[in-house]
Coordinates of C-alpha atoms and ligand atoms in Angstrom, one line a residue:
X1 CA -68.1 -18.1 -135.0
X2 CA -67.0 -21.3 -136.6
X3 CA -70.2 -23.2 -137.4
X4 CA -68.4 -26.6 -137.8
X5 CA -67.7 -26.5 -134.0
X6 CA -71.4 -26.3 -133.4
X7 CA -72.1 -29.6 -135.2
X8 CA -71.8 -32.8 -133.2
X9 CA -70.5 -36.0 -134.8
X10 CA -72.1 -39.3 -133.7
X11 CA -70.1 -42.4 -134.7
X12 CA -72.0 -45.5 -135.8
X13 CA -75.5 -43.9 -136.1
X14 CA -77.9 -45.0 -137.5
X15 CA -75.7 -47.9 -138.3
X16 CA -72.1 -49.0 -138.0
X17 CA -69.6 -47.1 -140.1
X18 CA -71.7 -43.9 -140.5
X19 CA -70.6 -40.7 -138.8
X20 CA -73.9 -38.9 -138.3
X21 CA -73.7 -35.1 -138.3
X22 CA -76.0 -34.0 -135.5
X23 CA -77.2 -30.4 -136.1
X24 CA -79.3 -30.2 -133.0
X25 CA -76.3 -28.7 -131.2
X26 CA -76.2 -25.9 -133.8
X27 CA -80.0 -25.5 -133.7
X28 CA -79.8 -25.3 -129.9
X29 CA -77.5 -22.2 -130.1
X30 CA -79.5 -19.2 -131.2
X31 CA -76.5 -17.2 -132.3
X32 CA -75.2 -20.1 -134.4
X33 CA -78.6 -20.7 -136.0
X34 CA -78.9 -17.1 -136.9
X35 CA -75.4 -17.0 -138.3
X36 CA -76.1 -20.1 -140.4
X37 CA -79.3 -18.7 -141.9
X38 CA -77.7 -15.3 -142.6
X39 CA -74.7 -17.0 -144.4
X40 CA -77.2 -19.0 -146.5
X41 CA -79.0 -15.8 -147.4
X42 CA -75.8 -14.1 -148.3
X43 CA -74.6 -16.9 -150.6
X44 CA -77.8 -16.5 -152.7
X45 CA -78.2 -12.7 -152.3
X46 CA -77.5 -12.2 -156.0
X47 CA -80.2 -14.7 -157.2
X48 CA -83.9 -14.2 -157.7
X49 CA -85.9 -16.8 -155.8
X50 CA -89.6 -17.6 -155.9
X51 CA -89.7 -20.7 -153.8
X52 CA -87.5 -22.5 -151.2
X53 CA -87.8 -26.2 -151.5
X54 CA -87.0 -28.0 -148.2
X55 CA -86.2 -31.7 -148.0
X56 CA -87.7 -33.7 -145.2
X57 CA -87.0 -33.4 -142.4
X58 CA -84.0 -31.3 -141.4
X59 CA -84.2 -29.3 -144.6
X60 CA -87.5 -28.0 -143.5
X61 CA -85.9 -26.0 -140.7
X62 CA -83.6 -24.0 -142.9
X63 CA -86.0 -23.8 -145.9
X64 CA -88.7 -22.4 -143.6
X65 CA -86.6 -19.7 -142.1
X66 CA -85.2 -18.7 -145.5
X67 CA -88.6 -18.5 -147.1
X68 CA -89.8 -16.3 -144.2
X69 CA -86.8 -14.1 -144.5
X70 CA -87.2 -13.6 -148.2
X71 CA -91.0 -13.5 -148.1
X72 CA -91.3 -16.3 -150.7
X73 CA -93.0 -19.7 -150.8
X74 CA -91.7 -22.7 -148.8
X75 CA -92.3 -26.1 -150.6
X76 CA -92.0 -29.3 -148.6
X77 CA -90.6 -32.4 -150.3
X78 CA -91.6 -35.4 -148.3
X79 CA -91.0 -39.2 -148.1
X80 CA -93.7 -41.2 -150.0
X81 CA -97.2 -41.3 -148.6
X82 CA -97.0 -38.2 -146.4
X83 CA -98.4 -35.5 -148.7
X84 CA -102.2 -35.4 -148.8
X85 CA -102.9 -34.0 -152.3
X86 CA -101.9 -35.3 -155.8
X87 CA -98.1 -35.8 -156.0
X88 CA -95.2 -36.6 -158.3
X89 CA -92.6 -39.0 -157.1
X90 CA -88.9 -39.7 -157.8
X91 CA -87.0 -42.7 -156.6
X92 CA -83.3 -42.7 -155.8
X93 CA -80.7 -45.2 -154.8
X94 CA -79.5 -45.7 -151.2
X95 CA -76.6 -47.7 -150.0
X96 CA -79.0 -50.6 -149.7
X97 CA -82.2 -50.4 -151.9
X98 CA -84.1 -47.3 -152.9
X99 CA -86.2 -44.5 -151.4
X100 CA -88.8 -42.1 -152.8
X101 CA -89.6 -38.5 -152.4
X102 CA -92.8 -36.7 -153.3
X103 CA -93.9 -33.1 -154.1
X104 CA -97.4 -31.8 -154.6
X105 CA -98.2 -31.3 -158.3
X106 CA -99.0 -27.6 -157.7
X107 CA -96.1 -26.9 -155.4
X108 CA -94.1 -24.9 -157.9
X109 CA -95.3 -23.2 -161.1
X110 CA -93.9 -23.1 -164.6
X111 CA -90.8 -20.9 -164.8
X112 CA -90.6 -20.3 -161.1
X113 CA -87.1 -20.1 -159.6
X114 CA -86.5 -22.6 -156.9
X115 CA -83.7 -23.0 -154.3
X116 CA -83.3 -26.5 -153.0
X117 CA -82.3 -26.7 -149.3
X118 CA -81.2 -29.5 -147.0
X119 CA -79.0 -29.8 -143.9
X120 CA -76.4 -32.1 -145.6
X121 CA -75.1 -33.1 -149.0
X122 CA -73.7 -36.7 -148.9
X123 CA -73.8 -38.8 -152.1
X124 CA -76.1 -36.3 -153.8
X125 CA -78.8 -38.8 -154.6
X126 CA -81.4 -37.0 -152.6
X127 CA -80.7 -33.5 -154.0
X128 CA -80.7 -34.9 -157.6
X129 CA -84.1 -36.5 -157.0
X130 CA -85.5 -33.2 -155.7
X131 CA -84.1 -31.3 -158.7
X132 CA -85.9 -33.8 -161.0
X133 CA -89.2 -33.2 -159.1
X134 CA -88.9 -29.4 -159.5
X135 CA -87.9 -29.6 -163.2
X136 CA -90.8 -32.1 -164.0
X137 CA -93.1 -29.2 -163.0
X138 CA -91.3 -26.9 -165.4
X139 CA -89.8 -24.8 -162.7
X140 CA -86.1 -23.8 -162.7
X141 CA -83.5 -24.8 -160.0
X142 CA -81.3 -21.7 -159.3
X143 CA -79.2 -23.5 -156.8
X144 CA -78.8 -25.9 -153.9
X145 CA -77.9 -24.8 -150.4
X146 CA -76.6 -27.1 -147.6
X147 CA -75.4 -26.5 -144.1
X148 CA -72.8 -29.3 -144.4
X149 CA -71.2 -31.0 -147.4
X150 CA -69.3 -34.3 -147.0
X151 CA -66.7 -33.5 -149.6
X152 CA -65.2 -37.0 -149.7
X153 CA -68.4 -38.5 -151.1
X154 CA -68.3 -36.1 -154.0
X155 CA -72.1 -35.7 -154.1
X156 CA -71.5 -32.3 -155.8
X157 CA -70.6 -34.3 -159.0
X158 CA -74.2 -35.6 -159.2
X159 CA -75.6 -32.0 -159.3
X160 CA -72.6 -30.4 -161.0
X161 CA -74.6 -28.3 -163.5
X162 CA -76.2 -26.4 -160.6
X163 CA -74.8 -23.8 -158.3
X164 CA -74.1 -25.6 -155.0
X165 CA -73.3 -23.7 -151.8
X166 CA -72.4 -25.4 -148.5
X167 CA -71.4 -23.6 -145.3
X168 CA -69.4 -26.3 -143.7
X169 CA -67.1 -28.7 -145.6
X170 CA -66.1 -32.1 -144.1
X171 CA -63.0 -33.5 -145.9
Ligands
AMP201 P1 -77.4 -38.2 -150.0 O1 -78.6 -38.5 -150.8 O2 -76.5 -39.3 -149.9 O3 -76.7 -36.9 -150.4 O4 -77.9 -38.0 -148.5 C1 -78.4 -36.8 -148.0 C2 -79.5 -36.9 -147.0 O5 -79.2 -37.9 -146.0 C3 -79.8 -35.6 -146.3 O6 -81.2 -35.4 -146.2 C4 -79.1 -35.8 -144.9 O7 -79.9 -35.3 -143.9 C5 -79.0 -37.3 -144.8 N1 -77.6 -37.8 -144.4 C6 -76.7 -38.5 -145.2 N2 -75.6 -38.7 -144.5 C7 -75.7 -38.1 -143.3 C8 -74.8 -38.0 -142.2 N3 -73.5 -38.5 -142.2 N4 -75.2 -37.3 -141.1 C9 -76.4 -36.7 -141.1 N5 -77.3 -36.8 -142.1 C10 -76.9 -37.5 -143.2

């Protein structure tokens, strides 16, 4: 099955000029969801992984299933103010202004191998911030996995020293 056909494009959402990649159509198709997760598993089948780090909120979906499949930890990275325990925070640039992401201080342990997972790689600012969070806790990022990559934004360049795997490329 061609997974790109299962993703819906919504023009001018959430604001004019953005083509939003709506993955609810893929999630709503059990066979497509299963194929997406098994392709993600396959891409990292040669790598040892202790924790799957999911980025709020759509990253949680894939990170949760992958962690379950591998029998490893799932670590949520959330927008500021959502996590209840002691956190570390990284701020990153948006088109207008900045945003912050947080992780619990005990979410990953020293030398653990972490896979960063999100639904979509755009400019790479979000993934780069999550990598910094993981590394501040002295854990190691073994790769980043995305369902979709917007190739034209060249977000991959921001995280170029890491292994990056995306199932669907938008040129
Ligand atoms: P970036 O930091 O620019 O790589 O943005 C990645 C984050 O923003 C991911 O968590 C995506 O879910 C979200 N995102 C950015 N652009 C889009 C888009 N065109 N469609 C859907 N989600 C997007």
